[in-house]
PDB file of C-alpha atoms in Angstrom:
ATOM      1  CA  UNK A 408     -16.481   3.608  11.197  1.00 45.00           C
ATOM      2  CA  UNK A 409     -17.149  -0.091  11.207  1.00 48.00           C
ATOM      3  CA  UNK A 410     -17.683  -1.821  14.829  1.00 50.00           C
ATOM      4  CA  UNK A 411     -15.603  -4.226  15.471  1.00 47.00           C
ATOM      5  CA  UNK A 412     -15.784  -5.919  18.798  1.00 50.00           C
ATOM      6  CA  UNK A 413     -12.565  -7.774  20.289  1.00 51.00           C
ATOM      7  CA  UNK A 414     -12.956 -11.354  18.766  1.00 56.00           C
ATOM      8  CA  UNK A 415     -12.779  -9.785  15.216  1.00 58.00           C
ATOM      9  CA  UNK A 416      -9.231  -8.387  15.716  1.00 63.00           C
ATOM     10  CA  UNK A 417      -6.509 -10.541  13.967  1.00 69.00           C
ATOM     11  CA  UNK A 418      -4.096 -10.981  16.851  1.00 79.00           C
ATOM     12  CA  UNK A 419      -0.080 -11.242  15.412  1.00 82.00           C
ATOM     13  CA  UNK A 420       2.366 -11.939  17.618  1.00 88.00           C
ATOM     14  CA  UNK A 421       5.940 -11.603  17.304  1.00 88.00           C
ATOM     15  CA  UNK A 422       6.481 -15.258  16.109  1.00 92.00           C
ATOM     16  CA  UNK A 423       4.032 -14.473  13.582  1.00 90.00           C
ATOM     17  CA  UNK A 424       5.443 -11.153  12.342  1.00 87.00           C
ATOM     18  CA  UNK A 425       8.759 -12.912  12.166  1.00 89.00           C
ATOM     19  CA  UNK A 426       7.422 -14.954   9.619  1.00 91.00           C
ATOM     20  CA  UNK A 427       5.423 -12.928   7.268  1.00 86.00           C
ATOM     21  CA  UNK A 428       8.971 -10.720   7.599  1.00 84.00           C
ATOM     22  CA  UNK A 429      10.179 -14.234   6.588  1.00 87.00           C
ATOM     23  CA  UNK A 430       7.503 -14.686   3.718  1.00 85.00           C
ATOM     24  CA  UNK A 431       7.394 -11.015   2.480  1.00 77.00           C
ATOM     25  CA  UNK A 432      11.538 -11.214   1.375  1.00 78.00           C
ATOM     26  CA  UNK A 433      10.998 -14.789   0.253  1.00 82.00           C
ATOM     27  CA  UNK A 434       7.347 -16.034  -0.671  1.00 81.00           C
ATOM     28  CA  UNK A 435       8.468 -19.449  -1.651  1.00 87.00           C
ATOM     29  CA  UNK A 436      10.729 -20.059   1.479  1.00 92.00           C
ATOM     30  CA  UNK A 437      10.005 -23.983   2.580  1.00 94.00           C
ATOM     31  CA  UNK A 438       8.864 -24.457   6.098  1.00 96.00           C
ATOM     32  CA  UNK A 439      11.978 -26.052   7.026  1.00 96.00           C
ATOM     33  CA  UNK A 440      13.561 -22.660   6.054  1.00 96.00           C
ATOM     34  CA  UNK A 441      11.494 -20.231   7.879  1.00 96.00           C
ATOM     35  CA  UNK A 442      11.666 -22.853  11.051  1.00 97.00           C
ATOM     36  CA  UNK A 443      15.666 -22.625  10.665  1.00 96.00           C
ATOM     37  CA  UNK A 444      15.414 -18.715  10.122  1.00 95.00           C
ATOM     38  CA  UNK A 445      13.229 -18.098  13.377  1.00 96.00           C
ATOM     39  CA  UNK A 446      16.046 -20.472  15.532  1.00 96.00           C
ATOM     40  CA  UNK A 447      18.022 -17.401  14.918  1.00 94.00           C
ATOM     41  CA  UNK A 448      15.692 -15.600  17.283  1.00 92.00           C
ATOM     42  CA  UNK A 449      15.766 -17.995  19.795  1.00 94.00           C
ATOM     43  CA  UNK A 450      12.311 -19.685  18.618  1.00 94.00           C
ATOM     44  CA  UNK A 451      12.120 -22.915  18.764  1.00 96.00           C
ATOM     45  CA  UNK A 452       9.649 -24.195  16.265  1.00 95.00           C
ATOM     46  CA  UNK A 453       8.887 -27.191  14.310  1.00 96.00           C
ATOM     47  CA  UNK A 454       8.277 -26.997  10.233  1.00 95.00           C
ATOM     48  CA  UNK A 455       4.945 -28.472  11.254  1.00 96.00           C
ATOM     49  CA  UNK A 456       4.336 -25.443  14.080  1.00 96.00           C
ATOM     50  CA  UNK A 457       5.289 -22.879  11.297  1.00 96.00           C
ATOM     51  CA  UNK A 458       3.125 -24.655   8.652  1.00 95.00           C
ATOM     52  CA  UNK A 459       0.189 -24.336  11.212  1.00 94.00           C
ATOM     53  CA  UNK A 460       1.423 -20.559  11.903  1.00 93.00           C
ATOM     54  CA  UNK A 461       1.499 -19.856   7.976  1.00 92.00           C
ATOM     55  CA  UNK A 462      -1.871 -20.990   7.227  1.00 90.00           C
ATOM     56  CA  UNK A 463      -3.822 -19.553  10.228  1.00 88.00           C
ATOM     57  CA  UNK A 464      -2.309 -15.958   8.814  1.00 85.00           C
ATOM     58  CA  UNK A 465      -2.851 -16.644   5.229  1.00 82.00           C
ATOM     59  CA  UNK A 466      -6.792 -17.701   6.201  1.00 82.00           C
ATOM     60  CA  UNK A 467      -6.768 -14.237   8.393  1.00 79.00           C
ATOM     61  CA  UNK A 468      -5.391 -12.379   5.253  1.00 74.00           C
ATOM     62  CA  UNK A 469      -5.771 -11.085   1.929  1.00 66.00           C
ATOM     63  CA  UNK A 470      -3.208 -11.160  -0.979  1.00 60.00           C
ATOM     64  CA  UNK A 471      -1.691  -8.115  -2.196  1.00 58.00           C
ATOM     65  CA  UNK A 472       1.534  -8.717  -4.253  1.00 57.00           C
ATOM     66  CA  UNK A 473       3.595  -5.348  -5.299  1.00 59.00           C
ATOM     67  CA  UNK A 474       5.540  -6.189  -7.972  1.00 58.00           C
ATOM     68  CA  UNK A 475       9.033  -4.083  -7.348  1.00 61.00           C
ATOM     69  CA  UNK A 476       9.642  -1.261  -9.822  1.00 56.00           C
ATOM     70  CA  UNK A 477      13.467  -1.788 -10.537  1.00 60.00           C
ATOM     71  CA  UNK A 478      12.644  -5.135 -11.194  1.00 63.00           C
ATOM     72  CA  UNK A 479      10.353  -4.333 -13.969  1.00 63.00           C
ATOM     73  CA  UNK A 480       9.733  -2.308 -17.442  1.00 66.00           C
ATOM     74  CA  UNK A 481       6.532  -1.152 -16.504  1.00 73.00           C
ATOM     75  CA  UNK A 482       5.280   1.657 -13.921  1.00 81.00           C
ATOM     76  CA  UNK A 483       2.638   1.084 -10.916  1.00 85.00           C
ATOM     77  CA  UNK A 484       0.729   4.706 -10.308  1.00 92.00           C
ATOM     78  CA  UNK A 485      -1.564   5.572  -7.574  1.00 94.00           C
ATOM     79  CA  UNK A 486      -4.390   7.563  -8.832  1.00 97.00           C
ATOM     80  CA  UNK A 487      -6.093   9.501  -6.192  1.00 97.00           C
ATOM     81  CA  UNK A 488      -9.695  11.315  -7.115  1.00 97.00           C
ATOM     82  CA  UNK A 489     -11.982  13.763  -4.912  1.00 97.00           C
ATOM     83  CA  UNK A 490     -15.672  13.727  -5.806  1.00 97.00           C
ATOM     84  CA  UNK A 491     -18.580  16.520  -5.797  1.00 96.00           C
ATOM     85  CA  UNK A 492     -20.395  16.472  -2.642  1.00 94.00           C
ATOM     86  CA  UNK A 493     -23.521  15.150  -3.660  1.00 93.00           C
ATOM     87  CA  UNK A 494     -25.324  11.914  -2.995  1.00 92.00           C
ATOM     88  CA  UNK A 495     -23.696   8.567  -4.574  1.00 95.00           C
ATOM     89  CA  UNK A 496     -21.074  11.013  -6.475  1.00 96.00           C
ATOM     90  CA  UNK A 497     -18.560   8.813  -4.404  1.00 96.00           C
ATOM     91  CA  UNK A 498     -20.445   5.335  -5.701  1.00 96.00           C
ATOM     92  CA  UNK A 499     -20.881   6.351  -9.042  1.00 97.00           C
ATOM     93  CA  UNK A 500     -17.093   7.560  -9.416  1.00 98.00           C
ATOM     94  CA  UNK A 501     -15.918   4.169  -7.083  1.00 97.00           C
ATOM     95  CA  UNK A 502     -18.024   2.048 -10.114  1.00 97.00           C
ATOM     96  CA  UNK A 503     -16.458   3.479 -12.934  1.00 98.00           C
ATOM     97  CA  UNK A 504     -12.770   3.460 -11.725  1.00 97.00           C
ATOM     98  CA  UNK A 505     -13.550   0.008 -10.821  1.00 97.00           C
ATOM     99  CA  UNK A 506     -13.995  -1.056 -14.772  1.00 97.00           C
ATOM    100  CA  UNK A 507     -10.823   0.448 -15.957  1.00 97.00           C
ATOM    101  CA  UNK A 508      -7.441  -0.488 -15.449  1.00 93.00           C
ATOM    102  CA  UNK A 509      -6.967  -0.253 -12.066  1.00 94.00           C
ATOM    103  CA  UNK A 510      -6.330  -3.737 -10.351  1.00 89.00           C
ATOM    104  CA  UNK A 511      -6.802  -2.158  -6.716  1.00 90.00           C
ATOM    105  CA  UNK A 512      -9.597   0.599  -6.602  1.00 96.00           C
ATOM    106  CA  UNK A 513     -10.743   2.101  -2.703  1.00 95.00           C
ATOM    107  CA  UNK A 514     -13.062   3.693  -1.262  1.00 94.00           C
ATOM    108  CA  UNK A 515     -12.780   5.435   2.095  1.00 90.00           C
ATOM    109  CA  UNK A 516     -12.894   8.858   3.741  1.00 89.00           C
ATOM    110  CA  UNK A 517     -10.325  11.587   4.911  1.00 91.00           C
ATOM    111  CA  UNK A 518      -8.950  13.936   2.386  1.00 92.00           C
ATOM    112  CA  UNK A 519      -9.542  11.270  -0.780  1.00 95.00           C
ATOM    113  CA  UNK A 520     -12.575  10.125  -1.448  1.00 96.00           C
ATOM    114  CA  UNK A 521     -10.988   7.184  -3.678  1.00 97.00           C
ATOM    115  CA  UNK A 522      -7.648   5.956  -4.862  1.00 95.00           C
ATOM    116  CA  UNK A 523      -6.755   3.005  -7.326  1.00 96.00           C
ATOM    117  CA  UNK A 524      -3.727   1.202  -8.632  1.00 92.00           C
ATOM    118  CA  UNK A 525      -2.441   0.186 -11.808  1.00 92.00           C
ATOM    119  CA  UNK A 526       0.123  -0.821 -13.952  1.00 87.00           C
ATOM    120  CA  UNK A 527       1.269   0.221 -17.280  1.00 87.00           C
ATOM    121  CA  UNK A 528       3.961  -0.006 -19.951  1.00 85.00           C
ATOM    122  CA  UNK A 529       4.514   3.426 -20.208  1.00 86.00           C
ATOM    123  CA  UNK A 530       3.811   7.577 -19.415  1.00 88.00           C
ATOM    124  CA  UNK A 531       1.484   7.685 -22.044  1.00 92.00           C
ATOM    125  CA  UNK A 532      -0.366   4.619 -20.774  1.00 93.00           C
ATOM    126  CA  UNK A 533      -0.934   6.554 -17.173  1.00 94.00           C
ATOM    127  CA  UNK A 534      -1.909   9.526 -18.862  1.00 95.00           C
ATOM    128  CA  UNK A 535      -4.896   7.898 -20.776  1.00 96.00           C
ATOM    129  CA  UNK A 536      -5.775   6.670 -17.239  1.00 97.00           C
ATOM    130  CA  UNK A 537      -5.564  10.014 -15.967  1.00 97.00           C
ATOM    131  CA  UNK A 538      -7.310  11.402 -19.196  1.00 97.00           C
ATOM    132  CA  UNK A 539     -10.429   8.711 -17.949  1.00 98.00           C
ATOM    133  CA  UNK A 540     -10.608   9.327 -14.277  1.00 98.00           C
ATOM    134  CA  UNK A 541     -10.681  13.097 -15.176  1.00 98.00           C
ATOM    135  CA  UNK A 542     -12.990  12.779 -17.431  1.00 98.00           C
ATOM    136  CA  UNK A 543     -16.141  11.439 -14.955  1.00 98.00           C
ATOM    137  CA  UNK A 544     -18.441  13.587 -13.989  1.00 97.00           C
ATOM    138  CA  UNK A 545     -19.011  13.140 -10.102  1.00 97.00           C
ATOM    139  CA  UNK A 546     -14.882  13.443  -9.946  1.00 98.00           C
ATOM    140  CA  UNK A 547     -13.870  17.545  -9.033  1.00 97.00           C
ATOM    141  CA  UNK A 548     -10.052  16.213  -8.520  1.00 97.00           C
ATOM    142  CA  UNK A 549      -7.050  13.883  -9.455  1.00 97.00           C
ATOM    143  CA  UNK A 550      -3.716  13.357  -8.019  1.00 97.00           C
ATOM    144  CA  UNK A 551      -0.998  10.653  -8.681  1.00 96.00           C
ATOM    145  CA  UNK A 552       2.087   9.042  -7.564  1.00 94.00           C
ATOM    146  CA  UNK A 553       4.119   7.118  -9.635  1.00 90.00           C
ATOM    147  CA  UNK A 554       6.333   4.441  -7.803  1.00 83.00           C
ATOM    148  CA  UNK A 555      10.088   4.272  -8.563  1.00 79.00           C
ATOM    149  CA  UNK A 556      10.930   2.605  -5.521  1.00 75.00           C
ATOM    150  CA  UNK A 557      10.380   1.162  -1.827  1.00 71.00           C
ATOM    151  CA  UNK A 558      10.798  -0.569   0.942  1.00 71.00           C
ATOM    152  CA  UNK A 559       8.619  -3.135   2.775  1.00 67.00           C
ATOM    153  CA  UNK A 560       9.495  -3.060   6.758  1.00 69.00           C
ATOM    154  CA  UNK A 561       6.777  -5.904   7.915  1.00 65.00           C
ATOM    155  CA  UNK A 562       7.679  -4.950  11.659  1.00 68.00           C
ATOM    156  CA  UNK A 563       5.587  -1.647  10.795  1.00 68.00           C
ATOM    157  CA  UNK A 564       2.907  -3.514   8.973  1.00 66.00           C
ATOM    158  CA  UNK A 565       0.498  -5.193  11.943  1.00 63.00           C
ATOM    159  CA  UNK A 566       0.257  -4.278  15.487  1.00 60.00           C
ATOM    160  CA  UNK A 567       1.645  -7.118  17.891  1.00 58.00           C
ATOM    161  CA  UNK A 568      -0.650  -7.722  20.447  1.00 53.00           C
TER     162      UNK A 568
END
């Protein structure tokens, strides 16, 4: 597990989760907007104070857009693979998934040993992707998921502090 002392913990509080709650139903919501919005919660902040909010999170974060599946023709699968128990079987596997089609490949430990992400026009698409991932030779196992719908509850998404 990587050590992390106190000072590297991004530290959201609820004005801030109120806002990427804000940004995560509407990405392109003007300051002004979000500033109006948080009023409603008896916060009283300036489109300046929210512009400063917005880009101390957004320098604190990654981006990691989900395109929504009924919004779409094409499917997003989550490809999950287990690996031999041998030295770099994980690495070699991890470098391989990471040149196909996957736009979000992880590594990690627990009862995975790797999962990507990917879209595709069609079954038969994910099933060639499924054919490839089976097909290396440090991988013993595949799963997948194939998304038909969600929901995003932000609230749930970082600890408030």
């Amino acid at each position: 597990m990587t050590d992390r002392s106190r000072d590297d913990v991004l530290e959201i509080d609820e004005i801030d989760r109120r806002i990427l709650e804000i940004l995560a139903n509407d990405p392109r919501s003007p300051y002004a907007d979000i500033a109006d919005e948080l009023a409603e919660y008896d916060i009283d902040m300036s489109s300046e104070g929210v512009r400063r909010r917005v880009t101390s999170l957004l320098s604190n974060m990654t981006s990691f857009f989900l395109p929504r599946p009924e919004r779409n023709s094409w499917e997003i699968v989550l490809v999950t693979a287990r690996t031999r128990n041998e030295a770099d079987a994980k690495r070699e596997a991890f470098d391989a998934m990471s040149d196909m089609d996957f736009w979000f490949v992880a590594e990690g430990f627990g009862t995975v040993d790797l999962y990507g992400i990917a879209t595709a026009e069609s079954n038969p698409e994910i099933d060639d992707l499924l054919v490839d991932v089976r097909a290396l030779e440090p991988v013993t196992e595949v799963d997948y998921f194939i998304e038909t719908d969600r929901t995003v509850n932000i609230r749930n998404y970082l600890p408030v502090y």
